[in-house]
Structure formats: structure tokens, C-alpha cells
PDB file of C-alpha atoms in Angstrom:
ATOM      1  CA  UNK A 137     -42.025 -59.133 -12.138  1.00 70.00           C
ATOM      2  CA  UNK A 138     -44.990 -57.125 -10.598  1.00 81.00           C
ATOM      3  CA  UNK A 139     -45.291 -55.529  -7.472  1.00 85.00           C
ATOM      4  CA  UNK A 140     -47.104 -58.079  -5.652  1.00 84.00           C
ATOM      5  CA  UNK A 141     -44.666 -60.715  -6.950  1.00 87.00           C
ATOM      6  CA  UNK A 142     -41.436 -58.857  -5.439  1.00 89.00           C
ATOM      7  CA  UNK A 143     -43.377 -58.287  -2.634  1.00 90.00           C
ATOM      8  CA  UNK A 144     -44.299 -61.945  -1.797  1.00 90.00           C
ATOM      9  CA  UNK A 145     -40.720 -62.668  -3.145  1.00 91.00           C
ATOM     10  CA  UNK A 146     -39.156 -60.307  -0.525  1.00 91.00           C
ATOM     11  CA  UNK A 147     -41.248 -61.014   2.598  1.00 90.00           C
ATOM     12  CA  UNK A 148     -40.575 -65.124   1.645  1.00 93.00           C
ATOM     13  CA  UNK A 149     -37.128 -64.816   1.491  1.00 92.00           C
ATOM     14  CA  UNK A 150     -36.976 -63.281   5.073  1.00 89.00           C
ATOM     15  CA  UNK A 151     -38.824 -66.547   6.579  1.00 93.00           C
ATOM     16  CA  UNK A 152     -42.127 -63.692   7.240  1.00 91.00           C
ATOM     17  CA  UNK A 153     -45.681 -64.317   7.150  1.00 92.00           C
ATOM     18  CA  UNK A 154     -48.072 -62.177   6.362  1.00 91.00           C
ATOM     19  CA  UNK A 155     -49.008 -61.149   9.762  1.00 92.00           C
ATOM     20  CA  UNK A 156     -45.337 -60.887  10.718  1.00 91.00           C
ATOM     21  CA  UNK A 157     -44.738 -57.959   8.056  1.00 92.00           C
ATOM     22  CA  UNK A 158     -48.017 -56.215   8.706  1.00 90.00           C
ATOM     23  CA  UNK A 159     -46.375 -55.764  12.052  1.00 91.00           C
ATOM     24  CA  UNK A 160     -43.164 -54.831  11.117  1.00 90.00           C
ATOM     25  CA  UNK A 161     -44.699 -52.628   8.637  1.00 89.00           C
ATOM     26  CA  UNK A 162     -47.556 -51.257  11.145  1.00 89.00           C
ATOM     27  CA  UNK A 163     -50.349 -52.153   9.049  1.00 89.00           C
ATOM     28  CA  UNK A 164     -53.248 -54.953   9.043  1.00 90.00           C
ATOM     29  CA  UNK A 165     -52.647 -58.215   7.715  1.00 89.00           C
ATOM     30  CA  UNK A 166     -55.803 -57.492   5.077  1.00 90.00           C
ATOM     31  CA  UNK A 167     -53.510 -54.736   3.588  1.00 89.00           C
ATOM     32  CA  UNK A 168     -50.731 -56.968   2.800  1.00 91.00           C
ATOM     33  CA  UNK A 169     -52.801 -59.732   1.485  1.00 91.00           C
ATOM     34  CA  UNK A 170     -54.169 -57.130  -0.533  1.00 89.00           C
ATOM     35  CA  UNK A 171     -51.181 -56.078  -2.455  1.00 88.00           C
ATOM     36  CA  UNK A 172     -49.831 -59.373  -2.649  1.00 89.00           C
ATOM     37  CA  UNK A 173     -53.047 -60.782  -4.556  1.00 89.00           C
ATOM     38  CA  UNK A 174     -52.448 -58.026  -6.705  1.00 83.00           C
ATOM     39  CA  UNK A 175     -55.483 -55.984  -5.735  1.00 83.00           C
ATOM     40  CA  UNK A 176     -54.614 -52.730  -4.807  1.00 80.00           C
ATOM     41  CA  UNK A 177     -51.210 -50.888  -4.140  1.00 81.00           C
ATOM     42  CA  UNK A 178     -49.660 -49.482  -1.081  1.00 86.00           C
ATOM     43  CA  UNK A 179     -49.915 -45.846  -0.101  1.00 83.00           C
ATOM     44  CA  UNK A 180     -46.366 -44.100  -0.462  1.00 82.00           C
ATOM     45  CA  UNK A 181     -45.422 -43.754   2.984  1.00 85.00           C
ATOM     46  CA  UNK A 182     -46.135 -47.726   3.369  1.00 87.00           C
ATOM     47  CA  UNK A 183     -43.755 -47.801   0.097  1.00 87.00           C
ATOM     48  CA  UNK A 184     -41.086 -46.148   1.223  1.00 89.00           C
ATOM     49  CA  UNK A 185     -41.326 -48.347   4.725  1.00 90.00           C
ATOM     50  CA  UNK A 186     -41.443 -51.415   2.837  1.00 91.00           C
ATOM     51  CA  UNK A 187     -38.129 -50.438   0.858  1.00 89.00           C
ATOM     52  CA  UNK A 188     -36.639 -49.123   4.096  1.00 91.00           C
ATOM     53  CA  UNK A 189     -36.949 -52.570   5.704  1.00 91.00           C
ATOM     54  CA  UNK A 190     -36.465 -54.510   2.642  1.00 90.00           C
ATOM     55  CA  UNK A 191     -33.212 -52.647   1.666  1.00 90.00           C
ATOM     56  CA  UNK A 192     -34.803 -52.031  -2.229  1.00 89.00           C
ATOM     57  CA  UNK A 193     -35.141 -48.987  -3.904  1.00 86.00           C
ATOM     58  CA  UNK A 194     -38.719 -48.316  -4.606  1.00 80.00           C
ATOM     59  CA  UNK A 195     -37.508 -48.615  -8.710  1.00 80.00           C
ATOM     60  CA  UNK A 196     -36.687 -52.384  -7.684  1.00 82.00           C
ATOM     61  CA  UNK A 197     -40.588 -52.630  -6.532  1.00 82.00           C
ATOM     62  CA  UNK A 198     -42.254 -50.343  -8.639  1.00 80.00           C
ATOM     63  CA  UNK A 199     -42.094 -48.700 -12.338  1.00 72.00           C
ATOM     64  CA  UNK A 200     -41.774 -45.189 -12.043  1.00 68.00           C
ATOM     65  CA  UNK A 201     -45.393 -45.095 -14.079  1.00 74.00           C
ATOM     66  CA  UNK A 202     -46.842 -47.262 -10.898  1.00 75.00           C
ATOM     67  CA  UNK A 203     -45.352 -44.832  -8.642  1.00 75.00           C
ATOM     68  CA  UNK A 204     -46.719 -41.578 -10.336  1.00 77.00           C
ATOM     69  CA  UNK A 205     -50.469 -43.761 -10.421  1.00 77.00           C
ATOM     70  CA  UNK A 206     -49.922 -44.379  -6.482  1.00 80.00           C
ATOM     71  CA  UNK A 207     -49.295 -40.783  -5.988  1.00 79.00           C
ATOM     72  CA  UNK A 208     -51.967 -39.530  -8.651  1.00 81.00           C
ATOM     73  CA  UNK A 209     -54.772 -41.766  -6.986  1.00 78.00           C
ATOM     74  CA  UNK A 210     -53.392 -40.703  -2.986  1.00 79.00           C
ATOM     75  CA  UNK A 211     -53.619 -37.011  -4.088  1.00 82.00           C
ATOM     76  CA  UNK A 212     -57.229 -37.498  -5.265  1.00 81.00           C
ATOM     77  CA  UNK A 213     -57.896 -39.800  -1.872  1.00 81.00           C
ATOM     78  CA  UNK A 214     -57.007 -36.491   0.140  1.00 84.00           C
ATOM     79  CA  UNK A 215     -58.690 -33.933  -1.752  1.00 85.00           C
ATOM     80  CA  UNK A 216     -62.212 -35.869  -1.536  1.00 83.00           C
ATOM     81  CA  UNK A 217     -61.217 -35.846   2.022  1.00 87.00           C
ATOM     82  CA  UNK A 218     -60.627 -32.313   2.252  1.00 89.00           C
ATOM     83  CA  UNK A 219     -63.672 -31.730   0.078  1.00 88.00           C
ATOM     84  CA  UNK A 220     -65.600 -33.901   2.573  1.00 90.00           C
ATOM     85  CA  UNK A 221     -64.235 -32.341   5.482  1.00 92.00           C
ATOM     86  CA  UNK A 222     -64.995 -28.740   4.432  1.00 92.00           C
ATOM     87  CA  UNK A 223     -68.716 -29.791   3.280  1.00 94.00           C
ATOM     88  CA  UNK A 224     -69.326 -31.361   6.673  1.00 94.00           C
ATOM     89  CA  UNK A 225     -68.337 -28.949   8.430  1.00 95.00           C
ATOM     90  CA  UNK A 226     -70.696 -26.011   6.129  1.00 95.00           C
ATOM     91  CA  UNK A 227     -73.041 -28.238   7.147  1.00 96.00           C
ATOM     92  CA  UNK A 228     -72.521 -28.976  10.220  1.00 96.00           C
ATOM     93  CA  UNK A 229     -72.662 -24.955  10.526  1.00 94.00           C
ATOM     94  CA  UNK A 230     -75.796 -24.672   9.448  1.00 94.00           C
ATOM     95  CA  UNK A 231     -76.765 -25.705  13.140  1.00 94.00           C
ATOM     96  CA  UNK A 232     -76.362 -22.161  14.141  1.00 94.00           C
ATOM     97  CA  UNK A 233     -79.641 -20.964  12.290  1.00 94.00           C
ATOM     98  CA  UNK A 234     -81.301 -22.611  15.171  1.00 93.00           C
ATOM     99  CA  UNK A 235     -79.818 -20.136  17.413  1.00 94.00           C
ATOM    100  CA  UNK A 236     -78.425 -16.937  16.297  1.00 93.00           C
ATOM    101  CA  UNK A 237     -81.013 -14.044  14.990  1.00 93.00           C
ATOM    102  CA  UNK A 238     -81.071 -14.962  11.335  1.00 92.00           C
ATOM    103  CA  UNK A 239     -84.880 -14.608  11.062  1.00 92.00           C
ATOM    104  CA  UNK A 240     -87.091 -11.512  11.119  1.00 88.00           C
ATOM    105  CA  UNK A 241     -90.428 -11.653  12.846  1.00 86.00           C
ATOM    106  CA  UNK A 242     -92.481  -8.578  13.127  1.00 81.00           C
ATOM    107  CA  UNK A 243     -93.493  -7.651  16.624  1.00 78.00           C
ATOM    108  CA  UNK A 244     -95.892  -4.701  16.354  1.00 79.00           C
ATOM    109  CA  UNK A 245     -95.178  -2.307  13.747  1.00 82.00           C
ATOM    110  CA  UNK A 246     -91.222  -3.442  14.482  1.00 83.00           C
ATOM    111  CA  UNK A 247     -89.146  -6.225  12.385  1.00 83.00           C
ATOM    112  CA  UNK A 248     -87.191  -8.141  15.136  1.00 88.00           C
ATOM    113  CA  UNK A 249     -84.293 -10.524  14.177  1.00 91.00           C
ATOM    114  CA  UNK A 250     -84.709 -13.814  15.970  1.00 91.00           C
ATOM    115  CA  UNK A 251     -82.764 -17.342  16.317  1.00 92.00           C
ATOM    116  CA  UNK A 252     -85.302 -20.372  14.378  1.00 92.00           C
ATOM    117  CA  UNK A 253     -85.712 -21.624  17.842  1.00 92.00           C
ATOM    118  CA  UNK A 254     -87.295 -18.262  19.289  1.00 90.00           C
ATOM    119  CA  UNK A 255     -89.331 -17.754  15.691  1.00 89.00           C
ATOM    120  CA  UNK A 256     -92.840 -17.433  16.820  1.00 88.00           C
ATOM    121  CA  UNK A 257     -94.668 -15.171  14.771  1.00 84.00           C
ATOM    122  CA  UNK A 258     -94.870 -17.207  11.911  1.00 86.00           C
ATOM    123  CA  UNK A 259     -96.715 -20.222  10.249  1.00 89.00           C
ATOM    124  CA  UNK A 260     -96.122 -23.125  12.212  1.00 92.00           C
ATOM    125  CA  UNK A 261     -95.973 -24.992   8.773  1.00 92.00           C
ATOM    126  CA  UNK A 262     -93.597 -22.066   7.792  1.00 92.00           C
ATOM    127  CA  UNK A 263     -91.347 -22.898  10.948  1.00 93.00           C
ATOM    128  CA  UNK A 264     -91.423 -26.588  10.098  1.00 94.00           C
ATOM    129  CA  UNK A 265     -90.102 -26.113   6.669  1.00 95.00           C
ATOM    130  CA  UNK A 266     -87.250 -24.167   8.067  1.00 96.00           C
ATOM    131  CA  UNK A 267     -86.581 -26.833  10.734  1.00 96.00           C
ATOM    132  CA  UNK A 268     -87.027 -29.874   8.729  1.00 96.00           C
ATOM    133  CA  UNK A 269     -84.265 -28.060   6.088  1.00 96.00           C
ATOM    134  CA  UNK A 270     -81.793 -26.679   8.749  1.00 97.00           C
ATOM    135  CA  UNK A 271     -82.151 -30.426  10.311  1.00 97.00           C
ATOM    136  CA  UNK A 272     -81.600 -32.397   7.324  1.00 97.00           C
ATOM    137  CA  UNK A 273     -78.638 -29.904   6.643  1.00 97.00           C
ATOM    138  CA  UNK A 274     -76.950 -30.446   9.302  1.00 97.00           C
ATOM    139  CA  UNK A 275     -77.710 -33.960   9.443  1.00 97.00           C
ATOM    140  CA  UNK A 276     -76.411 -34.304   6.306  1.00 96.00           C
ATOM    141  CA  UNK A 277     -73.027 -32.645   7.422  1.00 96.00           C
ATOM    142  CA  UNK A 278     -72.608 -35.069  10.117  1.00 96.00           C
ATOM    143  CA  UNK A 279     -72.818 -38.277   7.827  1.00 94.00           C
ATOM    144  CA  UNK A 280     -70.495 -36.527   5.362  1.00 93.00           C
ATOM    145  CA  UNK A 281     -67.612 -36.039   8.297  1.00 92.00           C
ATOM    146  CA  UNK A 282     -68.426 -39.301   9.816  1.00 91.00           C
ATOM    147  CA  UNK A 283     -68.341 -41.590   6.404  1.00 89.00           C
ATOM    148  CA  UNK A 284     -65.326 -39.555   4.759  1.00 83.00           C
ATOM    149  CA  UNK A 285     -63.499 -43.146   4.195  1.00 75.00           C
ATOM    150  CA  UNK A 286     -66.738 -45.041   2.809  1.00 77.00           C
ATOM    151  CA  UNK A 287     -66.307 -46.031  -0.883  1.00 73.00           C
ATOM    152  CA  UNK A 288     -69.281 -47.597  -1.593  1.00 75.00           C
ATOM    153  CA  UNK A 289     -70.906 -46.289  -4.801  1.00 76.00           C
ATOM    154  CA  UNK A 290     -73.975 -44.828  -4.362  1.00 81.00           C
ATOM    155  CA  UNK A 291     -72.893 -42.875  -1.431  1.00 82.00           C
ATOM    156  CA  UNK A 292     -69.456 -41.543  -3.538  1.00 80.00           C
ATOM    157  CA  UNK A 293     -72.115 -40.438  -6.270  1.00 82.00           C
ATOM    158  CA  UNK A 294     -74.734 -38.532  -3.991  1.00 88.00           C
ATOM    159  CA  UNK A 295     -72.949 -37.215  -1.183  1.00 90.00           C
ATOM    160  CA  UNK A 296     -71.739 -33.711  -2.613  1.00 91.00           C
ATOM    161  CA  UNK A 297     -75.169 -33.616  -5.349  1.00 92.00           C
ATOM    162  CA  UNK A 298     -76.982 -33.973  -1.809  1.00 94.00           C
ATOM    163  CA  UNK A 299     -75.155 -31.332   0.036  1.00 95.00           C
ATOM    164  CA  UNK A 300     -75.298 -29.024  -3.090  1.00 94.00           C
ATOM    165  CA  UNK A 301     -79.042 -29.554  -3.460  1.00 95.00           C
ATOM    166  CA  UNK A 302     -80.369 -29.297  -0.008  1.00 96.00           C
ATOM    167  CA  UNK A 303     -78.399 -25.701  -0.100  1.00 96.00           C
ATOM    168  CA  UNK A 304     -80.087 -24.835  -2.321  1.00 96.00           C
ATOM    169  CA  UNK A 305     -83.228 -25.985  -1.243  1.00 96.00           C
ATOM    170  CA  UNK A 306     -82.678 -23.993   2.049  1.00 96.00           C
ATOM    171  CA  UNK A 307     -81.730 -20.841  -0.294  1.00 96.00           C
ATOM    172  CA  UNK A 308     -85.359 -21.596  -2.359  1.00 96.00           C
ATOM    173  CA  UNK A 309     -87.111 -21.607   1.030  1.00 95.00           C
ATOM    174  CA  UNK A 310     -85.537 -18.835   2.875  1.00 95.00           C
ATOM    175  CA  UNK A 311     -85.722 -16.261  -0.458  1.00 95.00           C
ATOM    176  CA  UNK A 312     -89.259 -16.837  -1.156  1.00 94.00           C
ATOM    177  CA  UNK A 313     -90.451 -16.793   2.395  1.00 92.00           C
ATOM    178  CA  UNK A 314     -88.557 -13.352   2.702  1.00 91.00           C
ATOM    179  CA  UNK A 315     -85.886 -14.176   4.940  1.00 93.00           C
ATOM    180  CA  UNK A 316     -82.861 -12.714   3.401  1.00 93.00           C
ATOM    181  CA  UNK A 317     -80.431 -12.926   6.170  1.00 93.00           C
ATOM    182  CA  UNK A 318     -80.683 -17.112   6.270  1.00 94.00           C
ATOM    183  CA  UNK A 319     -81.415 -16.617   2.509  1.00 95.00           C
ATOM    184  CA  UNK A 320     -78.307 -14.719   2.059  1.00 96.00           C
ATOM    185  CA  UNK A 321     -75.986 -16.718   4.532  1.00 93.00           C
ATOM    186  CA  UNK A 322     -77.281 -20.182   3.016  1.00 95.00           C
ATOM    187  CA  UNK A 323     -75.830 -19.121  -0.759  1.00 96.00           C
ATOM    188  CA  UNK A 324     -72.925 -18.112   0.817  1.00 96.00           C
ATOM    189  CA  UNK A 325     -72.052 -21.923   1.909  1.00 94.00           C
ATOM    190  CA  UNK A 326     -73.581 -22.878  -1.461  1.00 95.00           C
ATOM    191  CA  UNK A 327     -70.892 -20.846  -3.329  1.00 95.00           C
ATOM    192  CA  UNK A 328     -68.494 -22.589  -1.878  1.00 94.00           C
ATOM    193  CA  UNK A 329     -69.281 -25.753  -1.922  1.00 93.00           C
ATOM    194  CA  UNK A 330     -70.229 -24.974  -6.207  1.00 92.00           C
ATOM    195  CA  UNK A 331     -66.553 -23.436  -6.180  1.00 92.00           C
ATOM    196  CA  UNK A 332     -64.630 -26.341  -4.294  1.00 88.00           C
ATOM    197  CA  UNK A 333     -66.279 -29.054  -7.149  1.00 86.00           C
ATOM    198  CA  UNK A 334     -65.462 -26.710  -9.835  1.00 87.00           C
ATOM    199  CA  UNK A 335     -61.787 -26.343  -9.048  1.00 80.00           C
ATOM    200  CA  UNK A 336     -61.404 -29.952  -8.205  1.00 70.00           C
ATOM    201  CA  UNK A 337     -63.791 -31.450 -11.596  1.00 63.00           C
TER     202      UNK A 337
END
């Protein structure tokens, strides 16, 4: 018998509706109607609550292969999460370009280091390339902390190529406009980011 079966078996037996055991179990009615059509599986804390208040042994619900595919697929749920997080917040961090003295401007026959904001001796098309990349940086951060748990496809496939490439876009810009501070500090968060998706490929 699978899963879903024993688990409709179970909460029948106790005289429970769905909505009952979603609030014995402290989660929505959705989820339960979820694993008992079959389509999709518990986490293993909601496991190991369901056998607590059921009185089963989680062998009785699952095969030990279901259990090691449940704990295989929730390890890779939280390190996309902690990937997420840590992207978002890189580029979240980019923010501060806009006001610490990343930039050199030359004032006279001196170089002065300057937040984006207070950048004046420079090309305003110049300055607008750096703001429309910072911006879009950062912008990008804050969609990547604030849709960590969206699984729709095109966003799972672009969200870290998009991160990776508008790094390095801000790298380009910064290292051929002569800028190597924001040139420098940009790779920096680029390395990273290439080093987190190489460990976790």
C-alpha cells in the first residue's frame, strides 16, 4: 500500500476529515489533499508528526527508499534557499556603491574617491550606466530574497544565470571605465556567487 493510501487509511479510521488532521497536524488542508492524491510527499518533520499522532512507525508509512527521496529532495529545497538567501543578500549589498567612496573622480590635479551618488565629474551617460547596473543589481537581489519559495520554471532557470550575469556586467563596466575599486569589489561578489553553484552543481 502507498503512502497516500495508509494515509487516507489512517486519518479514516479515526472518523477525521481532511481539515480536521491539517489541524491536528498544523498544516493546510491543500497539503493533506496533496499527499493523499498521491502528488507530493510530506516534509520529515510533518512525517514524524503524522507517525507521532498516528502511533506508526514511519517504516509502516514509508519505504526506507521514500524516506531517503524525502530527505534527498528537502536537503536540495534548503540549499537553493540558502543559495537564494546568500545571492540576495550580495545583491542586495550592492546598494552601498551608491554611497560609500568606491569611485574616483579627479578634482584638479587630485584623484578623489567618491560614493555613485556624489560622482560628478564624469559623463552623465557614464553615471547612468553605473546607476542603471547598481539598480538593476540590487533590484535583482530583492526579487531573489522575496521569491525564494517560487517554483515556477522560468524563474528557477534564470534567477542565479541573472545574478551571475549582471555581476559581471557591473565588473565589464566598472574595469573598462577605470574604476577598479567597484571593479574590484563587484568580482569579489561574483566569485562567490561562481563558487556557491560550483560546489552545489
Amino acid at each position: 500500500m502507498e503512502f497516500n493510501e495508509k494515509l487516507q487509511e489512517l486519518r479514516k479510521q479515526k472518523g477525521l476529515t481532511q481539515e480536521e488532521l491539517a489541524g491536528m497536524l498544523y498544516v493546510s488542508r491543500t497539503a493533506i489533499s496533496k499527499w493523499e492524491s498521491g502528488r507530493g510527499y510530506p516534509s520529515i518533520d510533518s512525517l514524524k508528526a503524522i507517525s507521532k499522532f498516528f502511533s506508526v512507525s514511519l517504516d509502516e508509512l514509508l519505504s526506507s527508499d521514500a524516506i531517503l527521496t524525502i530527505a534527498e529532495v528537502e536537503n536540495k529545497e534548503k540549499e537553493n534557499h540558502f543559495r537564494s538567501l546568500v545571492f540576495g543578500l550580495l545583491d542586495c549589498c550592492a546598494g552601498i556603491f551608491l554611497f560609500l567612496p568606491f569611485f574616483g573622480q579627479k578634482v584638479g590635479n587630485a584623484v578623489q574617491e567618491v560614493s555613485l551618488l556624489s560622482l560628478t565629474e564624469i559623463q552623465i551617460y557614464m553615471k547612468t550606466a553605473y546607476l542603471i547596473i547598481v539598480s538593476a543589481i540590487v533590484i535583482w537581489g530583492i526579487l531573489l530574497l522575496a521569491l525564494q519559495n517560487t517554483e515556477a520554471g522560468f524563474w528557477m532557470k534564470s534567477r542565479y544565470k541573472a545574478s551571475l550575469g549582471l555581476s559581471a556586467a557591473g565588473v565589464l563596466i566598472f574595469t573598462v571605465s577605470l574604476q577598479p575599486y567597484a571593479a574590484a569589489f563587484m568580482f569579489v561578489f561574483l566569485l562567490i556567487k561562481a563558487l556557491m553553484l560550483i560546489k552545489w552543481a
